[in-house]
Structure formats: C-alpha cells, structure tokens
Amino acid sequence: MSIDWITVGAQIVNFLVLVWLLKRFLYRPILDGIDAREAEIAQRMREAARIRAAADGRQAEYEQQIAALERMRADALDAAQREGETQRKAMLEDARKRLRQEADERAAHRAETARAFAADLQRAGGEALLSLTGKALRDLAGETLESRIVERALAQLPDRGRELAMASERGRTALALTRDPLPAQTQERLRVALSEVLPDARLDFRTDPARPLGLGLQLGGVQVDWTIESYLDDLAGRLDELAAATAKMGVSDAA
Amino acid sequence: MQLSPDDTVIFTILGIGINATIANTWVIMAVLAGVSALITRNLRPDVPPSRWRTALEVIVNAIVGQIAEITNRRDPRILYFVGTLFLFILAANLLTVVPGFHTPTASLSTTVALALAVLAAVPLFGIASRGLGGYLRTYVEPSVVMLPFNVIGEFSRGVSLAVRLYGNIMSGAVIAAILLGIAPFFFPVVMDMLGLLTGVIQAYIFAVLATVYISSATATPPANESGTEKETS
C-alpha cells in the first residue's frame, strides 16, 4: 500500500480531462437535447393552447350563431303561429259569417216558404170559406133572403145616388132585376127610394131565374148589384186584401 | 504478487514509465468519451431519440436528480464534477471483470487523486457559492475553538474517501485473485459478481459523499451545516 505521487498527479490531470471530455461529449449534448426537447414540447403546448383557445373562440362563436339561429327560428315560428292564428280566426270569422248568412238565407227561405204556405193556406181557406159561404147562401137562398138584400139595397141607395145620377143622364128608365118576383110592398119602397134619389126616373121590375139571388139595378148602361155574388166578391176581395197584408207583414219580419 | 497496478509499467513515453493505472485510466476515459461522442454526435431536436441516447438521458437524468435531491438545486458544475466521478469509478469498477484489466480504482494513487480532487473541489465550490470570506467563516463556526477540528475534519474526509474506495476495490480484487489460485472454478465467479455489486455501490457512495461535501460547503445558511454531513460506508 503505497502512493505514487506522480501517478496521483497524472490521475488528477486525467480526471480533469475526463471532466472536460464528458462535459463536451456527454453532459452538454444530453442536457441541451433535453432542454431543446422541453422547449419544443413547451412550444407545442403553447401552440396547442393557442389552437385550443382559437378553437374555444370558434366554438363560442358557433354557439352564439346557433343561439342566434335558434332565436330567429323561434321568432319565425312565433310569427308563423301568430299569422296562422290570425288566419285561423279570419277563416273562422268568415266561416261564421257565411254560416250566419246561410242561416239567414235558410231562415228567410223558411219564412218565405212559411209565408207562401200561409198565403196558400189562407187563400185555400178563403176559397174554401168562400165556396162554403156561397154554397150555404145558395142553399139557403129564398124570397126572404132576397127581400133582406133589397132592404139592404134600399139602405145603401142614397150612397149610390151620385153614380146613378150620372147614369140617369143617358136614360130615365131604371130596371130592377131579381131572380124571384119582389113583393109589392118591397117594390113600392124601392120605387120611393129611387124617386128620392132620382125624382125623374121610372122604375121597372123584371125577374130572371138564371140570375143570382139579389137585386140588380140598371140605369143608362150602369148596373149596380146587391146580390149574393157581389157579397161573395166583396168577401173575396177582403180575403185578398188580408192575404196581401199578411204577406207584407211576413216579408217585413223576415227582413 | 503485485497489489497495486502502479507497479506495472505498460510502456514508456519520453523516458516516463506509463503504469497500468494511468494506461487503464486512459482506456476508461476513451471508452466513456468515445461512447458519449458516438451516441450524441447526431443529437438534434428534430431527430427521434435512439435507445442509446435514451439510455444516456436516463443515466444523466438520474445523476441530475440525485444531485438535486441532495443539494436542493440544479448546478451543472456539480453535475460535471460528481457525474464524472461516478461514471469513472463505476466504469473502472465494472471493468474488473475483464481478464487482465487492472482497474485504476484498485490503486491507492487513483483514489487519493480522486479524494484530493474532491478535497480541492469542496472549497472551490464553497468559495464560488459563498465567497472567500463566507467559506472561511464556516471553519470558525460555531466558535473559533472549532477551527482545528473543522480543518482536521476536512482533511479526514479526503482520507476516508480515498481509503474507503481503495480498500473496497483493492480487497475485492485481491480476494478474487487469491480465490482464483485456490479454487479457480467457483469462488472467483461469485467474488467477481460480488465485486461488481460492491463496485457499483462504492461508485455511488463516493459520488454521494462528494455531493454531500460540496453541498455542505455551498448550502445556505452556512450555520447549522457543518455538522450535518451524511456518513455512509
């Protein structure tokens, strides 16, 4: 166990040389390589972070666009719904109006039909009544009835005086027409009554079995009748007036 | 029987005899530097690392991590010094398995040289870190009375480093040589395996102790540091 100091010195030198060699060929390249790789990794991480930030920004931008589109879609949907609702209400209102119009038309038609039916019924009733009345009067007609008619004519003769006076200008002889011969008393009363209206007129009497029951007075081309037929005609006229008044009332109610 | 490779002169240059210690040291230096240069010659960031480069990175990173664990800082100068110590001693000790190769660490001259290098590096690193005054002040702490003890302790570190490495490696080699003469078929193999393990451990211990000494000289605050040396053997 000895120490060779020359070898010691040489080994120290060798060690220092080895330190330099390893620093030159081992530590520096390895550490520099590690540092470079770390720097590259850091650079890539920064780049990745930058790309990630850009991607996040794009994502946020797209999300905003999507939200805007969603809002636009919701707005358009609301507008379409509102428009649809408006159109639906308008169509419903139009349909209701048409329905009301059709209902009014149907009501008017029904009223017209009812009025026509009522008029027809009234007319038929009137005709039936007229027919029955005429038949009853004809069946019941007799001397007494004819005398009653003449009595009625005597009462109304003054009212027809003006008409008869105008007719008397063309003839002075009046002719009383009956189906059956009038009693003498009745004839005298008729002659007196006519003389009161037409003092200058002369009255003749004539019977005609074909005539309707009642009195007909001819003077100067004018004939005034107080017969059952005239009564029935008067009744028919009144029934017609009543039917016309009823129809007018029905039209005003339908309107 | 030659116990030290210092006595074996391999060749002579300009009248100076080059013994096996120096020659084998050159071999080790050539191997370390050559392999390093070979692996790191095409080292660029854009080139994918090879397996050899990865292996070197693992070794260097392990050394850097070990130094940082002890010193709590990353100083490349400590890496250059301590890493070279570790790799040199490790290579030298592993090469004991090569027949006819006299490892330089079995020479007391080599271990003394390495111990002297550590002994010189400690104050140099301390002065570089704390300044001359700051470093010298550590010798009179905690009081001036401790000055001779600190000086003795500083030198005893070097002696213990040198003798510990030399004793372990030389004894292993000597025992292997003796057993080779007695029972050449079994025991030398076992002893060589044990010698490899011992050599790796000794390289680690030498490097760690050097790191601890340098760390104690450079650590702040200077107080409470002189008595915290880690003694491992």
Coordinates of C-alpha atoms in Angstrom, one line a residue:
Chain A
M1 CA 0.0 0.0 0.0
S2 CA 2.0 2.9 -1.4
I3 CA 1.2 6.1 -3.1
D4 CA 2.9 7.1 -6.3
W5 CA 2.6 10.8 -6.3
I6 CA 3.4 11.0 -10.0
T7 CA 0.5 8.7 -10.7
V8 CA -1.6 10.8 -8.3
G9 CA -0.8 13.9 -10.3
A10 CA -1.4 12.2 -13.5
Q11 CA -4.7 10.8 -12.3
I12 CA -5.8 14.2 -11.2
V13 CA -5.0 15.6 -14.6
N14 CA -6.7 12.6 -16.2
F15 CA -9.7 13.2 -14.1
L16 CA -9.9 16.8 -15.0
V17 CA -9.5 15.9 -18.7
L18 CA -12.3 13.4 -18.3
V19 CA -14.5 16.0 -16.7
W20 CA -13.9 18.2 -19.8
L21 CA -14.4 15.4 -22.2
L22 CA -17.7 14.3 -20.6
K23 CA -18.9 17.8 -20.3
R24 CA -18.1 18.2 -24.0
F25 CA -19.5 14.9 -25.3
L26 CA -22.0 13.8 -22.7
Y27 CA -23.5 16.3 -20.4
R28 CA -23.8 19.3 -22.6
P29 CA -25.3 17.5 -25.6
I30 CA -27.7 15.5 -23.4
L31 CA -28.8 18.5 -21.3
D32 CA -29.0 20.7 -24.4
G33 CA -31.0 18.0 -26.1
I34 CA -33.3 17.6 -23.1
D35 CA -33.7 21.4 -22.9
A36 CA -34.4 21.7 -26.6
R37 CA -36.9 18.9 -26.4
E38 CA -38.5 20.5 -23.4
A39 CA -38.6 23.8 -25.2
E40 CA -40.1 22.1 -28.2
I41 CA -42.7 20.5 -26.0
A42 CA -43.4 23.8 -24.3
Q43 CA -43.7 25.4 -27.7
R44 CA -46.0 22.7 -28.9
M45 CA -48.0 23.0 -25.7
R46 CA -48.2 26.8 -26.2
E47 CA -49.2 26.2 -29.8
A48 CA -51.8 23.6 -28.6
A49 CA -53.0 26.1 -26.0
R50 CA -53.3 28.8 -28.7
I51 CA -55.1 26.4 -31.0
R52 CA -57.3 25.4 -28.1
A53 CA -58.0 29.0 -27.3
A54 CA -58.8 29.6 -31.0
A55 CA -61.0 26.6 -31.1
D56 CA -62.7 27.7 -27.9
G57 CA -63.3 31.1 -29.5
R58 CA -64.7 29.5 -32.7
Q59 CA -66.8 27.2 -30.5
A60 CA -68.1 30.2 -28.6
E61 CA -68.7 32.0 -31.9
Y62 CA -70.6 29.0 -33.4
E63 CA -72.6 28.6 -30.2
Q64 CA -73.6 32.3 -30.5
Q65 CA -74.5 31.8 -34.1
I66 CA -76.5 28.7 -33.1
A67 CA -78.2 30.7 -30.4
A68 CA -79.0 33.5 -32.8
L69 CA -80.4 30.9 -35.3
E70 CA -82.4 29.4 -32.5
R71 CA -83.8 32.8 -31.6
M72 CA -84.5 33.5 -35.3
R73 CA -86.2 30.2 -35.7
A74 CA -88.2 30.8 -32.5
D75 CA -89.2 34.3 -33.7
A76 CA -90.1 32.9 -37.2
L77 CA -92.1 30.2 -35.5
D78 CA -93.9 32.6 -33.3
A79 CA -94.6 34.9 -36.2
A80 CA -95.9 31.9 -38.3
Q81 CA -98.0 30.9 -35.3
R82 CA -99.4 34.3 -34.9
E83 CA -100.1 34.6 -38.6
G84 CA -101.6 31.2 -38.6
E85 CA -103.7 32.2 -35.6
T86 CA -104.8 35.4 -37.3
Q87 CA -105.7 33.5 -40.5
R88 CA -107.5 30.9 -38.5
K89 CA -109.5 33.5 -36.7
A90 CA -110.2 35.2 -40.0
M91 CA -111.2 32.0 -41.6
L92 CA -113.4 31.1 -38.6
E93 CA -115.0 34.5 -38.7
D94 CA -115.5 34.2 -42.4
A95 CA -117.0 30.7 -41.9
R96 CA -119.2 32.0 -39.1
K97 CA -120.3 34.9 -41.4
R98 CA -121.1 32.5 -44.2
L99 CA -122.9 30.3 -41.7
R100 CA -124.9 33.2 -40.4
Q101 CA -125.6 34.3 -44.0
E102 CA -126.6 30.8 -44.9
A103 CA -128.7 30.6 -41.8
D104 CA -130.3 33.9 -42.6
E105 CA -130.9 32.8 -46.1
R106 CA -132.3 29.5 -44.8
A107 CA -134.4 31.4 -42.3
A108 CA -135.6 33.8 -45.0
H109 CA -136.3 30.9 -47.2
R110 CA -138.1 29.1 -44.5
A111 CA -140.0 32.4 -43.7
E112 CA -140.8 32.8 -47.4
T113 CA -141.9 29.2 -47.6
A114 CA -143.9 29.6 -44.5
R115 CA -145.3 32.8 -45.8
A116 CA -146.1 31.3 -49.1
F117 CA -147.5 28.3 -47.3
A118 CA -149.5 30.5 -45.0
A119 CA -150.7 32.6 -48.0
D120 CA -151.6 29.4 -49.9
L121 CA -153.3 28.1 -46.8
Q122 CA -155.0 31.4 -46.3
R123 CA -156.0 31.5 -49.9
A124 CA -157.2 27.9 -49.9
G125 CA -159.0 28.7 -46.6
G126 CA -160.5 31.8 -48.1
E127 CA -161.6 29.9 -51.2
A128 CA -163.0 27.1 -49.1
L129 CA -164.7 29.6 -46.9
L130 CA -166.0 31.5 -50.0
S131 CA -167.1 28.3 -51.6
L132 CA -168.8 27.1 -48.4
T133 CA -170.3 30.5 -47.9
G134 CA -171.6 30.7 -51.4
K135 CA -172.9 27.2 -51.3
A136 CA -174.6 27.9 -47.9
L137 CA -176.1 31.1 -49.2
R138 CA -177.2 29.5 -52.4
D139 CA -178.7 26.6 -50.5
L140 CA -180.4 28.9 -48.1
A141 CA -181.4 31.5 -50.7
G142 CA -185.1 32.3 -50.9
E143 CA -187.7 35.1 -51.1
T144 CA -187.0 36.2 -47.6
L145 CA -183.3 36.4 -48.2
E146 CA -183.8 38.3 -51.4
S147 CA -186.1 40.7 -49.6
R148 CA -183.4 41.2 -47.0
I149 CA -181.0 42.0 -49.7
V150 CA -183.4 44.5 -51.2
E151 CA -183.8 46.1 -47.8
R152 CA -180.0 46.4 -47.6
A153 CA -180.0 48.0 -51.1
L154 CA -182.7 50.4 -50.0
A155 CA -180.4 51.5 -47.2
Q156 CA -177.4 52.0 -49.4
L157 CA -179.2 53.5 -52.3
P158 CA -178.7 57.1 -51.2
D159 CA -175.0 56.4 -51.1
R160 CA -175.0 55.4 -54.7
G161 CA -177.2 58.3 -55.7
R162 CA -174.4 60.2 -57.4
E163 CA -173.4 57.2 -59.5
L164 CA -177.0 56.7 -60.5
A165 CA -177.5 60.4 -61.2
M166 CA -174.6 60.3 -63.7
A167 CA -176.1 57.2 -65.4
S168 CA -179.6 58.9 -65.5
E169 CA -178.3 61.4 -67.9
R170 CA -178.2 58.7 -70.6
G171 CA -181.6 57.1 -69.7
R172 CA -184.5 57.8 -67.5
T173 CA -185.9 54.3 -67.1
A174 CA -184.3 52.1 -64.4
L175 CA -184.7 48.3 -64.4
A176 CA -184.7 46.3 -61.2
L177 CA -183.6 42.7 -61.9
T178 CA -184.3 39.9 -59.4
R179 CA -184.4 36.1 -59.6
D180 CA -187.8 35.9 -57.9
P181 CA -190.6 38.5 -58.1
L182 CA -190.4 41.0 -55.3
P183 CA -193.3 41.6 -53.0
A184 CA -195.4 44.6 -54.0
Q185 CA -194.6 46.4 -50.8
T186 CA -190.9 46.0 -51.4
Q187 CA -191.3 47.1 -55.0
E188 CA -193.1 50.2 -53.8
R189 CA -190.5 51.0 -51.2
L190 CA -187.8 50.6 -53.8
R191 CA -189.7 52.9 -56.2
V192 CA -190.0 55.5 -53.5
A193 CA -186.4 55.2 -52.5
L194 CA -185.2 55.6 -56.1
S195 CA -187.5 58.6 -56.6
E196 CA -185.9 60.2 -53.7
V197 CA -182.5 59.8 -55.4
L198 CA -183.7 60.3 -59.0
P199 CA -187.0 62.1 -59.0
D200 CA -187.4 61.8 -62.7
A201 CA -186.6 58.2 -63.1
R202 CA -189.1 55.4 -63.8
L203 CA -188.6 52.0 -62.3
D204 CA -189.5 48.7 -63.9
F205 CA -189.2 45.2 -62.4
R206 CA -188.0 42.1 -64.2
T207 CA -187.3 38.6 -62.9
D208 CA -184.7 36.2 -64.3
P209 CA -184.4 32.7 -62.7
A210 CA -180.9 32.4 -64.0
R211 CA -179.7 35.4 -62.0
P212 CA -178.1 35.0 -58.7
L213 CA -180.1 35.8 -55.7
G214 CA -180.4 39.6 -55.0
L215 CA -181.2 42.9 -56.7
G216 CA -179.6 44.4 -59.8
L217 CA -180.4 48.0 -60.8
Q218 CA -179.7 49.0 -64.4
L219 CA -179.8 52.7 -65.4
G220 CA -178.3 54.2 -68.5
G221 CA -175.8 51.5 -69.1
V222 CA -174.8 51.4 -65.5
Q223 CA -175.7 48.4 -63.3
V224 CA -175.5 48.3 -59.6
D225 CA -175.8 44.8 -58.0
W226 CA -176.8 43.8 -54.5
T227 CA -176.5 40.1 -55.0
I228 CA -175.1 37.1 -53.2
E229 CA -172.3 37.0 -55.8
S230 CA -171.5 40.6 -55.1
Y231 CA -171.3 39.8 -51.4
L232 CA -169.1 36.9 -52.2
D233 CA -166.9 39.0 -54.4
D234 CA -166.7 41.6 -51.7
L235 CA -165.7 38.8 -49.3
A236 CA -163.1 37.5 -51.7
G237 CA -161.7 41.0 -52.1
R238 CA -161.4 41.4 -48.4
L239 CA -159.7 38.0 -48.1
D240 CA -157.3 39.0 -50.8
E241 CA -156.5 42.2 -49.0
L242 CA -156.0 40.3 -45.8
A243 CA -153.6 37.8 -47.6
A244 CA -151.7 40.7 -49.1
A245 CA -151.4 42.4 -45.7
T246 CA -150.2 39.1 -44.2
A247 CA -147.6 38.6 -46.9
K248 CA -146.3 42.1 -46.4
M249 CA -146.0 41.5 -42.7
G250 CA -144.1 38.2 -43.3
V251 CA -141.7 39.9 -45.6
S252 CA -141.0 42.7 -43.1
D253 CA -140.5 40.1 -40.3
A254 CA -138.0 38.1 -42.5
A255 CA -136.1 41.3 -43.3
Chain B
M1 CA 2.1 -10.6 -6.1
Q2 CA 1.6 -7.0 -7.0
L3 CA -1.2 -5.4 -5.0
S4 CA -1.2 -2.1 -7.0
P5 CA -1.3 -1.6 -10.7
D6 CA 1.1 1.3 -10.1
D7 CA 3.9 -1.1 -10.1
T8 CA 3.1 -2.5 -13.6
V9 CA 4.7 -0.3 -16.2
I10 CA 3.0 -0.8 -19.5
F11 CA 5.1 1.4 -21.8
T12 CA 7.4 4.4 -21.6
I13 CA 7.0 7.8 -23.2
L14 CA 10.0 10.1 -23.3
G15 CA 11.5 8.1 -20.5
I16 CA 8.5 8.3 -18.4
G17 CA 7.1 4.9 -17.5
I18 CA 3.3 4.7 -18.0
N19 CA 2.0 2.3 -15.5
A20 CA -1.2 0.2 -15.7
T21 CA -3.1 2.7 -13.6
I22 CA -2.6 5.5 -15.9
A23 CA -3.0 3.4 -19.1
N24 CA -6.2 1.8 -17.9
T25 CA -7.5 5.2 -16.9
W26 CA -6.9 6.4 -20.4
V27 CA -8.7 3.3 -21.6
I28 CA -11.7 4.2 -19.4
M29 CA -11.6 7.8 -20.5
A30 CA -11.5 6.7 -24.1
V31 CA -14.4 4.4 -23.6
L32 CA -16.5 7.0 -21.8
A33 CA -15.7 9.8 -24.1
G34 CA -15.9 7.7 -27.2
V35 CA -19.3 6.1 -26.4
S36 CA -20.7 9.5 -25.4
A37 CA -19.4 11.2 -28.5
L38 CA -20.7 8.3 -30.7
I39 CA -24.1 8.5 -29.2
T40 CA -24.5 12.3 -29.0
R41 CA -23.0 13.1 -32.4
N42 CA -26.3 13.4 -34.2
L43 CA -28.3 14.8 -31.4
R44 CA -30.8 17.2 -32.7
P45 CA -34.3 18.1 -31.5
D46 CA -35.9 17.0 -34.8
V47 CA -34.2 13.5 -34.7
P48 CA -36.1 11.0 -32.6
P49 CA -34.0 9.8 -29.7
S50 CA -32.4 6.4 -30.1
R51 CA -32.2 3.7 -27.5
W52 CA -28.6 4.6 -26.6
R53 CA -29.4 8.2 -26.4
T54 CA -32.4 7.4 -24.2
A55 CA -30.1 5.3 -22.0
L56 CA -27.7 8.2 -21.7
E57 CA -30.5 10.5 -20.9
V58 CA -31.7 8.2 -18.2
I59 CA -28.3 8.0 -16.6
V60 CA -27.7 11.7 -16.8
N61 CA -31.2 12.5 -15.5
A62 CA -30.7 10.0 -12.7
I63 CA -27.4 11.8 -11.7
V64 CA -29.0 15.2 -12.0
G65 CA -32.0 14.1 -9.9
Q66 CA -29.7 12.6 -7.2
I67 CA -27.7 15.7 -7.0
A68 CA -30.8 17.9 -6.9
E69 CA -32.2 15.7 -4.2
I70 CA -29.1 16.2 -2.1
T71 CA -28.3 19.8 -2.8
N72 CA -31.8 21.1 -3.4
R73 CA -30.7 22.9 -6.5
R74 CA -29.6 22.3 -10.1
D75 CA -26.0 23.3 -10.7
P76 CA -24.4 22.0 -13.9
R77 CA -20.9 22.4 -12.5
I78 CA -21.7 19.9 -9.7
L79 CA -23.1 17.6 -12.3
Y80 CA -19.9 17.8 -14.4
F81 CA -17.7 17.0 -11.4
V82 CA -19.8 14.5 -9.4
G83 CA -21.2 12.8 -12.6
T84 CA -17.7 12.3 -13.9
L85 CA -16.6 10.9 -10.5
F86 CA -19.5 8.5 -10.6
L87 CA -19.1 7.4 -14.2
F88 CA -15.4 7.0 -13.9
I89 CA -15.4 4.9 -10.7
L90 CA -18.4 2.9 -12.0
A91 CA -16.7 2.1 -15.3
A92 CA -13.4 1.3 -13.6
N93 CA -15.1 -1.0 -11.1
L94 CA -17.2 -2.7 -13.7
L95 CA -14.2 -3.4 -15.8
T96 CA -12.6 -5.5 -13.1
V97 CA -14.5 -8.4 -14.8
V98 CA -12.3 -8.0 -17.8
P99 CA -9.5 -10.5 -17.6
G100 CA -6.1 -8.8 -17.4
F101 CA -7.6 -5.4 -16.8
H102 CA -6.2 -3.8 -13.7
T103 CA -8.8 -1.3 -12.6
P104 CA -7.4 2.1 -11.6
T105 CA -9.6 2.3 -8.6
A106 CA -7.6 -0.6 -7.1
S107 CA -4.7 1.8 -6.9
L108 CA -4.4 4.0 -3.9
S109 CA -2.8 6.6 -6.1
T110 CA -6.1 6.9 -8.1
T111 CA -8.3 7.0 -5.0
V112 CA -6.0 9.6 -3.4
A113 CA -6.1 11.6 -6.6
L114 CA -9.9 11.5 -6.6
A115 CA -10.0 12.3 -2.9
L116 CA -7.7 15.2 -3.5
A117 CA -9.9 16.3 -6.3
V118 CA -12.9 16.3 -4.0
L119 CA -10.9 17.9 -1.3
A120 CA -10.0 20.7 -3.7
A121 CA -13.4 21.0 -5.2
V122 CA -15.3 21.4 -1.9
P123 CA -13.6 24.8 -1.1
L124 CA -13.7 25.9 -4.7
F125 CA -17.4 25.3 -4.9
G126 CA -17.9 26.8 -1.4
I127 CA -15.9 29.9 -2.4
A128 CA -17.8 30.1 -5.7
S129 CA -21.1 29.9 -3.8
R130 CA -20.5 32.0 -0.7
G131 CA -17.4 33.9 -1.5
L132 CA -14.0 33.5 0.2
G133 CA -15.0 35.1 3.5
G134 CA -18.2 33.2 3.7
Y135 CA -16.5 29.9 3.1
L136 CA -13.6 30.5 5.6
R137 CA -16.2 31.6 8.2
T138 CA -17.5 28.1 8.2
Y139 CA -14.3 26.9 9.8
V140 CA -14.8 29.0 12.9
E141 CA -18.4 28.1 13.4
P142 CA -20.0 27.7 15.8
S143 CA -16.9 29.2 17.6
V144 CA -13.2 29.7 16.9
V145 CA -12.4 26.8 19.2
M146 CA -13.8 24.5 16.5
L147 CA -11.2 25.7 13.9
P148 CA -8.7 22.9 14.3
F149 CA -11.4 20.3 14.4
N150 CA -13.0 21.6 11.3
V151 CA -9.7 21.6 9.5
I152 CA -8.9 18.1 10.7
G153 CA -12.4 17.0 9.7
E154 CA -12.0 18.5 6.3
F155 CA -8.8 16.5 5.6
S156 CA -10.1 13.4 7.2
R157 CA -12.9 13.5 4.7
G158 CA -10.5 13.1 1.9
V159 CA -8.5 10.4 3.6
S160 CA -11.7 8.4 4.4
L161 CA -12.9 8.8 0.9
A162 CA -9.6 7.6 -0.6
V163 CA -9.1 4.7 1.8
R164 CA -12.7 3.6 1.6
L165 CA -12.7 3.3 -2.2
Y166 CA -9.3 1.9 -2.4
G167 CA -9.9 -0.7 0.4
N168 CA -13.1 -2.0 -1.1
I169 CA -11.9 -2.3 -4.6
M170 CA -8.4 -3.5 -3.9
S171 CA -9.6 -6.0 -1.4
G172 CA -12.1 -7.4 -3.7
A173 CA -9.6 -7.7 -6.5
V174 CA -7.0 -9.3 -4.1
I175 CA -9.5 -11.7 -2.7
A176 CA -10.7 -12.7 -6.2
A177 CA -7.0 -13.3 -7.2
I178 CA -6.4 -15.4 -4.1
L179 CA -9.5 -17.5 -4.6
L180 CA -8.6 -17.9 -8.3
G181 CA -5.4 -19.6 -7.1
I182 CA -7.2 -21.8 -4.6
A183 CA -10.5 -22.7 -6.2
P184 CA -10.5 -21.4 -9.8
F185 CA -13.9 -22.7 -10.9
F186 CA -16.5 -21.4 -8.5
F187 CA -15.4 -18.8 -6.0
P188 CA -13.8 -16.4 -8.4
V189 CA -17.1 -16.1 -10.2
V190 CA -19.0 -15.4 -7.1
M191 CA -16.4 -13.0 -5.9
D192 CA -16.4 -11.2 -9.3
M193 CA -20.2 -10.9 -9.0
L194 CA -19.8 -9.6 -5.5
G195 CA -17.1 -7.3 -6.7
L196 CA -19.4 -5.8 -9.4
L197 CA -22.1 -5.1 -6.8
T198 CA -19.5 -3.6 -4.4
G199 CA -18.0 -1.6 -7.2
V200 CA -21.4 -0.1 -8.2
I201 CA -22.2 0.7 -4.5
Q202 CA -18.8 2.2 -4.0
A203 CA -19.1 4.4 -7.0
Y204 CA -22.5 5.6 -5.8
I205 CA -21.1 6.2 -2.2
F206 CA -18.1 8.1 -3.4
A207 CA -20.3 10.3 -5.7
V208 CA -22.9 10.9 -3.0
L209 CA -20.3 11.7 -0.3
A210 CA -18.6 14.2 -2.7
T211 CA -22.0 15.7 -3.4
V212 CA -22.8 16.0 0.3
Y213 CA -19.4 17.6 1.0
I214 CA -19.9 20.1 -1.8
S215 CA -23.5 20.7 -0.8
S216 CA -22.4 21.4 2.8
A217 CA -19.9 23.9 1.6
T218 CA -22.3 25.7 -0.7
A219 CA -25.6 25.4 1.2
T220 CA -27.2 28.5 2.8
P221 CA -27.4 29.4 5.6
P222 CA -23.8 28.5 6.5
A223 CA -24.7 27.9 10.1
N224 CA -26.0 24.5 11.2
E225 CA -24.5 23.0 8.0
S226 CA -21.0 21.9 9.2
G227 CA -22.3 19.1 11.5
T228 CA -24.8 17.6 9.1
E229 CA -22.6 15.5 6.9
K230 CA -24.0 12.3 5.9
E231 CA -21.6 9.5 6.7
T232 CA -22.2 6.3 4.6
S233 CA -19.9 3.4 4.2

